[in-house]
mmCIF file of C-alpha atoms in Angstrom:
data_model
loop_
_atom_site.group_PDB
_atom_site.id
_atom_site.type_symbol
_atom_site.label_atom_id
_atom_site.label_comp_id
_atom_site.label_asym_id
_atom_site.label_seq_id
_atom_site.Cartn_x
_atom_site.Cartn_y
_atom_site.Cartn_z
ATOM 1 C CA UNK A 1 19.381 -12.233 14.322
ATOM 2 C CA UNK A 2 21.456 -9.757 12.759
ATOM 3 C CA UNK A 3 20.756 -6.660 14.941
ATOM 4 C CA UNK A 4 23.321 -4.281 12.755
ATOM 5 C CA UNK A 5 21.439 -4.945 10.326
ATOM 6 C CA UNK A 6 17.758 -4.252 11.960
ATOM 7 C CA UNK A 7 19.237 -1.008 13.281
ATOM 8 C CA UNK A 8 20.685 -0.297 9.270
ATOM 9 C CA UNK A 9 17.192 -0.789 8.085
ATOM 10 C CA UNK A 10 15.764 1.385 11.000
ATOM 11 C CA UNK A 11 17.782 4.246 10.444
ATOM 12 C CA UNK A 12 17.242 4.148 6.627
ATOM 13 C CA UNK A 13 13.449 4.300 7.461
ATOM 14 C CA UNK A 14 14.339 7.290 9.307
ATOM 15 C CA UNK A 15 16.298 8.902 7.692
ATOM 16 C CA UNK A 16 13.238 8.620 4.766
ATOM 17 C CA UNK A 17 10.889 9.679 6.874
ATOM 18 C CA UNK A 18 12.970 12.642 7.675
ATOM 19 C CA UNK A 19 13.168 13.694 4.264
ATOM 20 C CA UNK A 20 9.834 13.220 3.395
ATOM 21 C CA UNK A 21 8.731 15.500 6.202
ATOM 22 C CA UNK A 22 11.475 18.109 5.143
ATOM 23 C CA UNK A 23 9.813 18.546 1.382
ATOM 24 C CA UNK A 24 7.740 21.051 0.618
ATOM 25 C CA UNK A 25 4.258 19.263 1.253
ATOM 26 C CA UNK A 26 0.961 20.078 -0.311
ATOM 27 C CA UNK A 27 -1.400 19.018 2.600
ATOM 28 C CA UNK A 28 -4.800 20.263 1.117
ATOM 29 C CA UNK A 29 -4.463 17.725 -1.839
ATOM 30 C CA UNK A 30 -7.535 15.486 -1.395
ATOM 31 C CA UNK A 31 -7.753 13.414 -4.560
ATOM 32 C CA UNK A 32 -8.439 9.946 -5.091
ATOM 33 C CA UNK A 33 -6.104 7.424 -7.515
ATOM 34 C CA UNK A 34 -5.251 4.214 -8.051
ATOM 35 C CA UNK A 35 -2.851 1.798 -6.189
ATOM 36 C CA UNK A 36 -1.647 -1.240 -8.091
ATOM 37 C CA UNK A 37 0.304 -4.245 -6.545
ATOM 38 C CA UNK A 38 0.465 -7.925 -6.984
ATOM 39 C CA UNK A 39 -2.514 -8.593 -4.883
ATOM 40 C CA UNK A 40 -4.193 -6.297 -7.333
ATOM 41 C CA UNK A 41 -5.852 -2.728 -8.368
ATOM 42 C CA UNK A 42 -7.457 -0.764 -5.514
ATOM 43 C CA UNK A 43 -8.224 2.738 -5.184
ATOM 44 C CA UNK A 44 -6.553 5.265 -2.188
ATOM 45 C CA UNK A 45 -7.051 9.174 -1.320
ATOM 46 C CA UNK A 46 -4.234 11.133 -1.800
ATOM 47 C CA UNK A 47 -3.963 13.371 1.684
ATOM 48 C CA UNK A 48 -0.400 15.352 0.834
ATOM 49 C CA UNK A 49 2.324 15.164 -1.946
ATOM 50 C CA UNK A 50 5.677 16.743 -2.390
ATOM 51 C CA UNK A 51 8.310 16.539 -4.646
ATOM 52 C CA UNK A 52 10.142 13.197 -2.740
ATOM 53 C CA UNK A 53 7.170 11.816 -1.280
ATOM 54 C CA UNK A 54 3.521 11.265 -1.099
ATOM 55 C CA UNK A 55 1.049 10.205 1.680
ATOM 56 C CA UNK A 56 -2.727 8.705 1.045
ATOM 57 C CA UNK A 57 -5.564 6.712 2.861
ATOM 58 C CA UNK A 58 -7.362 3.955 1.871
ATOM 59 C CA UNK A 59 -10.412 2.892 2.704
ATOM 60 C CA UNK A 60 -9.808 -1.040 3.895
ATOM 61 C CA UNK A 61 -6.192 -2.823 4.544
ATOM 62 C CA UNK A 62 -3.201 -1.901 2.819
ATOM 63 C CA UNK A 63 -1.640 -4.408 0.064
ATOM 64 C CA UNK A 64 1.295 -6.117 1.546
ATOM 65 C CA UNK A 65 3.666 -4.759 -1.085
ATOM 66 C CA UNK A 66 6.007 -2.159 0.321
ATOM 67 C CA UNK A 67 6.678 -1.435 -3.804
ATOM 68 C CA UNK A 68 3.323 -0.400 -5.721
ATOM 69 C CA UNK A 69 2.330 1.615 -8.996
ATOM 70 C CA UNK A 70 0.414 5.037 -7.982
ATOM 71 C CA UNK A 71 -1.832 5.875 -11.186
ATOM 72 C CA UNK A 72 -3.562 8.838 -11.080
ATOM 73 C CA UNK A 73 -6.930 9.625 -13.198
ATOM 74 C CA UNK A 74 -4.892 10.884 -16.195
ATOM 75 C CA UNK A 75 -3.343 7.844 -16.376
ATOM 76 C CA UNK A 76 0.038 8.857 -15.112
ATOM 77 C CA UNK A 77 2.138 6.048 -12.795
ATOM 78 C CA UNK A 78 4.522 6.574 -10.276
ATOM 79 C CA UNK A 79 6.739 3.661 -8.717
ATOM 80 C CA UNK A 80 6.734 4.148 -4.800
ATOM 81 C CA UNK A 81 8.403 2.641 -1.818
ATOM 82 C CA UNK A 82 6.972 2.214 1.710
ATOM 83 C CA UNK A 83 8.374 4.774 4.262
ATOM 84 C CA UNK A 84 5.584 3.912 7.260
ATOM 85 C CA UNK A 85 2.271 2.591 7.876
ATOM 86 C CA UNK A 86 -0.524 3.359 10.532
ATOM 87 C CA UNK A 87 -3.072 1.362 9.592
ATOM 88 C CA UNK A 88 -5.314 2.470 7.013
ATOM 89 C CA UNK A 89 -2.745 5.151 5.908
ATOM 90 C CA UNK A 90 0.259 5.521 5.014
ATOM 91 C CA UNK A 91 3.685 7.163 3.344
ATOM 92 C CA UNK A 92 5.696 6.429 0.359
ATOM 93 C CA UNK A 93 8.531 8.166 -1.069
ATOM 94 C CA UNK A 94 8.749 8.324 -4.853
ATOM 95 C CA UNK A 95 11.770 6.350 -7.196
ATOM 96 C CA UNK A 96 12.063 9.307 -9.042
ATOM 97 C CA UNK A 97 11.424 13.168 -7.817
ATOM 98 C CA UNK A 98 8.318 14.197 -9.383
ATOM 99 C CA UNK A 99 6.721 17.928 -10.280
ATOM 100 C CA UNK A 100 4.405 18.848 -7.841
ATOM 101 C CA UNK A 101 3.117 20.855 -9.724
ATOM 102 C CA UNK A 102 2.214 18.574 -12.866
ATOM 103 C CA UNK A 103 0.893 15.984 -10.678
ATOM 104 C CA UNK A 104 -1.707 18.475 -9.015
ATOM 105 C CA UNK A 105 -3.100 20.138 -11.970
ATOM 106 C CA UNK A 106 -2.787 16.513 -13.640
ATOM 107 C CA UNK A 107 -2.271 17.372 -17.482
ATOM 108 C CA UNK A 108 -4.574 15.384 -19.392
ATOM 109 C CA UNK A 109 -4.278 14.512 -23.281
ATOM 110 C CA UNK A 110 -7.353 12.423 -23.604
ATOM 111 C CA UNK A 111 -10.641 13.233 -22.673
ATOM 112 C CA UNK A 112 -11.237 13.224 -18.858
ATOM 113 C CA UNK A 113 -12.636 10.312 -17.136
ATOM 114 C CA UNK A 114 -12.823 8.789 -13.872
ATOM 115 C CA UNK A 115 -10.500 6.051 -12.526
ATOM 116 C CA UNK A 116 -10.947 2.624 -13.671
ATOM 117 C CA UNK A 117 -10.041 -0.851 -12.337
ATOM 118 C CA UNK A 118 -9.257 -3.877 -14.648
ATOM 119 C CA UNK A 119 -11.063 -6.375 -12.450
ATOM 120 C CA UNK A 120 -12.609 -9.735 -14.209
ATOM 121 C CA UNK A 121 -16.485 -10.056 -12.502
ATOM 122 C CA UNK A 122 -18.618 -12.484 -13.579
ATOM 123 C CA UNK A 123 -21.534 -10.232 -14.441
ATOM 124 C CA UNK A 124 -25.773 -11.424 -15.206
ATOM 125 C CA UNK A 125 -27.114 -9.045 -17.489
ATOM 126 C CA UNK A 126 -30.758 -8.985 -17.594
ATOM 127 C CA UNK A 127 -33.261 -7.740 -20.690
ATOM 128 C CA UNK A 128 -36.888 -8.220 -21.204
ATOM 129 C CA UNK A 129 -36.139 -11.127 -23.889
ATOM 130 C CA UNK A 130 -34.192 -13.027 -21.393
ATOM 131 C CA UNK A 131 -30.379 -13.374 -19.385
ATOM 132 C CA UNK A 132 -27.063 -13.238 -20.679
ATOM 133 C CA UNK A 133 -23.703 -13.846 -18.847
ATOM 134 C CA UNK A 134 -20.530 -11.394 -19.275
ATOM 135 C CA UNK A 135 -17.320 -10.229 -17.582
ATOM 136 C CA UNK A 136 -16.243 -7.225 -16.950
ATOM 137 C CA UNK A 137 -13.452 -5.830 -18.489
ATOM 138 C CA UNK A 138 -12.843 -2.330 -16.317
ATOM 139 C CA UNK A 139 -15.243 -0.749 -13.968
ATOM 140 C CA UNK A 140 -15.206 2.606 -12.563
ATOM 141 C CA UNK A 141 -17.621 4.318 -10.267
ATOM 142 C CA UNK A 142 -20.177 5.224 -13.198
ATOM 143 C CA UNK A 143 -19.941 2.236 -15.774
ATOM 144 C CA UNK A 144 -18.304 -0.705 -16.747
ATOM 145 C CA UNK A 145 -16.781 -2.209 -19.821
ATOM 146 C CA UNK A 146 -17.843 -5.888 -20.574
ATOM 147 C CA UNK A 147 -17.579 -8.670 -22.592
ATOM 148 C CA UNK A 148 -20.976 -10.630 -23.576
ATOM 149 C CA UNK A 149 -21.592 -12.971 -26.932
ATOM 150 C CA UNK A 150 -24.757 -11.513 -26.897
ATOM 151 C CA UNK A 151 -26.307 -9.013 -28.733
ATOM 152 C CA UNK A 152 -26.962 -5.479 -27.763
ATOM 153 C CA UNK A 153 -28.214 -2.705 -29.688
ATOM 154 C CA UNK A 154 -26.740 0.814 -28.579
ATOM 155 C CA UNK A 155 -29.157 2.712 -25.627
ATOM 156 C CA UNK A 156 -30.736 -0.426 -24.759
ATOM 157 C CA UNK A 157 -31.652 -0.211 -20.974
ATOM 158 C CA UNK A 158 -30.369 -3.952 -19.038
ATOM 159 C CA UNK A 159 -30.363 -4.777 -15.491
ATOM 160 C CA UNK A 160 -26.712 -5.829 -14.281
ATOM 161 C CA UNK A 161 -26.147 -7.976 -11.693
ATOM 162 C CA UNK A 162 -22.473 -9.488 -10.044
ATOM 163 C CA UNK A 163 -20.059 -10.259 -7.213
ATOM 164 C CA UNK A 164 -19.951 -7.307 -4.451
ATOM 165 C CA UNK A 165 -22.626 -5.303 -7.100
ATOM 166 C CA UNK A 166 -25.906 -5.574 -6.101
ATOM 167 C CA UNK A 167 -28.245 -5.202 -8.994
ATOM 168 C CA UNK A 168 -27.544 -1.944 -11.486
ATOM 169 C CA UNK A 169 -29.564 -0.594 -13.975
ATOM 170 C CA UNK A 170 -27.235 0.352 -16.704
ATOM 171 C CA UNK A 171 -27.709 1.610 -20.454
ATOM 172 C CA UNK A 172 -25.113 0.715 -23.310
ATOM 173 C CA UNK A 173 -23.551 3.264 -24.536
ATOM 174 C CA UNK A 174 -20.792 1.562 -27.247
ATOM 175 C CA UNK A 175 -20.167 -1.404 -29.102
ATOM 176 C CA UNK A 176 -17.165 -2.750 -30.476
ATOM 177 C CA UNK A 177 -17.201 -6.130 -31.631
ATOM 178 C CA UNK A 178 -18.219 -8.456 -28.344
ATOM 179 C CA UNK A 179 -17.274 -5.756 -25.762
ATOM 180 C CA UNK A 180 -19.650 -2.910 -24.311
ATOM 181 C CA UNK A 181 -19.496 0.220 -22.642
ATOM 182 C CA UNK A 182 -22.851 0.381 -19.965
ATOM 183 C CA UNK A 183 -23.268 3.179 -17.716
ATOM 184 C CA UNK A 184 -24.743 3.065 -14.568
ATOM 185 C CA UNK A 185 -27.923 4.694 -13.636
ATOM 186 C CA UNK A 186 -26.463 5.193 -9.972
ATOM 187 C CA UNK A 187 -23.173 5.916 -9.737
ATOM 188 C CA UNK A 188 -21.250 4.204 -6.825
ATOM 189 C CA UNK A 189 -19.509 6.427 -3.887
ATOM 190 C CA UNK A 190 -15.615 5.792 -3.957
ATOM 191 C CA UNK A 191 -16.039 3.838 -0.486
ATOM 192 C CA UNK A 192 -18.517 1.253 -2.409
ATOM 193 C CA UNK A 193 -16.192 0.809 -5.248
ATOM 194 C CA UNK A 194 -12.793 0.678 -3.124
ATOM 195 C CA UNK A 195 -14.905 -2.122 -0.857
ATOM 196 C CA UNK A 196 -16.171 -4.030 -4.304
ATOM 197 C CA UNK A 197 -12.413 -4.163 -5.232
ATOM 198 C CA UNK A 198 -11.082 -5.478 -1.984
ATOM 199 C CA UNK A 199 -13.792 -8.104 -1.998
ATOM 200 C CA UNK A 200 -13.686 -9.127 -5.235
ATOM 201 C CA UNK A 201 -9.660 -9.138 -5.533
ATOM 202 C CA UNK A 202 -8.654 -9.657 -1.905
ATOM 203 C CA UNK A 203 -11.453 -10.187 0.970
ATOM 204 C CA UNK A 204 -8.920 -10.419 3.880
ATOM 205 C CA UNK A 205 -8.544 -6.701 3.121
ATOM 206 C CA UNK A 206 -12.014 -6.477 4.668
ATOM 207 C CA UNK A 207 -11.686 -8.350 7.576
ATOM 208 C CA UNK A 208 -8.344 -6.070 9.441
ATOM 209 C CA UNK A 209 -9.221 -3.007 11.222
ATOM 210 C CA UNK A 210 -7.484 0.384 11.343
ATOM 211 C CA UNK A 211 -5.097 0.760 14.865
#
């Protein structure tokens, strides 16, 4: 084993880690956002953020990427590194030094709406003339987006039912072509949708425990 290099490695996590702490750190930020990797999409809780840096908690296992995509609500990315881990959470420093400030108040250009995930489920929708299947296209913790060859008329009340979702009343809201927009009659808490994701993308996720 090359132990120069081991200790290299150490010190340059260190020496991150020191200048992470030495930013200017917004510790009240609690905000959630969106964490994407090649095991997939998954949502996190930004805890601080500083110019360098930014540290959040998740709500199941890490993805084993030390290099992800932070998207925030606005739809804003951010390519960050892996400083540390301790179990659930964690600290990453930023490629680029970012504006505290703009990432806080999050500027927004498009109508605001809550985080989505592009996940593929295999979705049952139910009406009183008889089953349909679909996919989803992107869910988030009030609606979905799906695909379905069947027809819908706009405001028509279905009952939705798919992996890791339990069955959802939902009304559609938009049509365009074979896709629909549905929105939930219950809106799922962001632990419920951060555990769908992880079971649905990655179940092993589930099954590790914070130290």
């Amino acid at each position: 084993m090359d132990y120069s290099a081991a200790l290299n490695a150490d010190d340059r996590n260190e020496a991150d880690a020191v200048e992470l702490r030495g930013a200017p750190r917004f510790t009240s930020l609690i905000r959630a956002a969106k964490i994407v990797s090649g095991q997939g999409e998954f949502l996190c809780v930004i805890r601080d953020v500083s110019a360098t840096g930014i540290s959040f908690r998740s709500f199941h296992a890490l993805p084993d990427d030390t290099k992800l995509a932070l998207e925030l609500q606005n739809g804003e990315s951010y390519e960050i590194t892996e400083v540390r881990r301790d179990g659930f959470e964690a600290s990453y420093r930023f490629e680029e030094p970012v504006e505290v400030e703009k990432l806080i108040h999050e500027t927004w250009n498009f109508p605001k709406r809550q985080l989505r995930l592009n996940l593929a489920i295999p979705l049952t929708i139910s009406t009183l003339s008889g089953k349909a299947q679909a996919t989803t296209v992107n869910l988030s913790q009030q609606g979905a987006r799906v695909e379905c060859d069947e027809a819908f008329a706009i405001d028509q009340r279905l009952a939705v039912t798919g992996e890791g979702l339990p069955e959802t009343r939902a009304t559609v809201r938009w049509r365009r072509d074979a896709e629909y927009g549905l929105v939930f009659d219950n809106t799922l808490s962001l632990r419920e949708f951060a555990m769908l994701a992880a079971a649905v993308q990655c179940p092993g996720m589930l099954q590790e425990q914070p130290l």
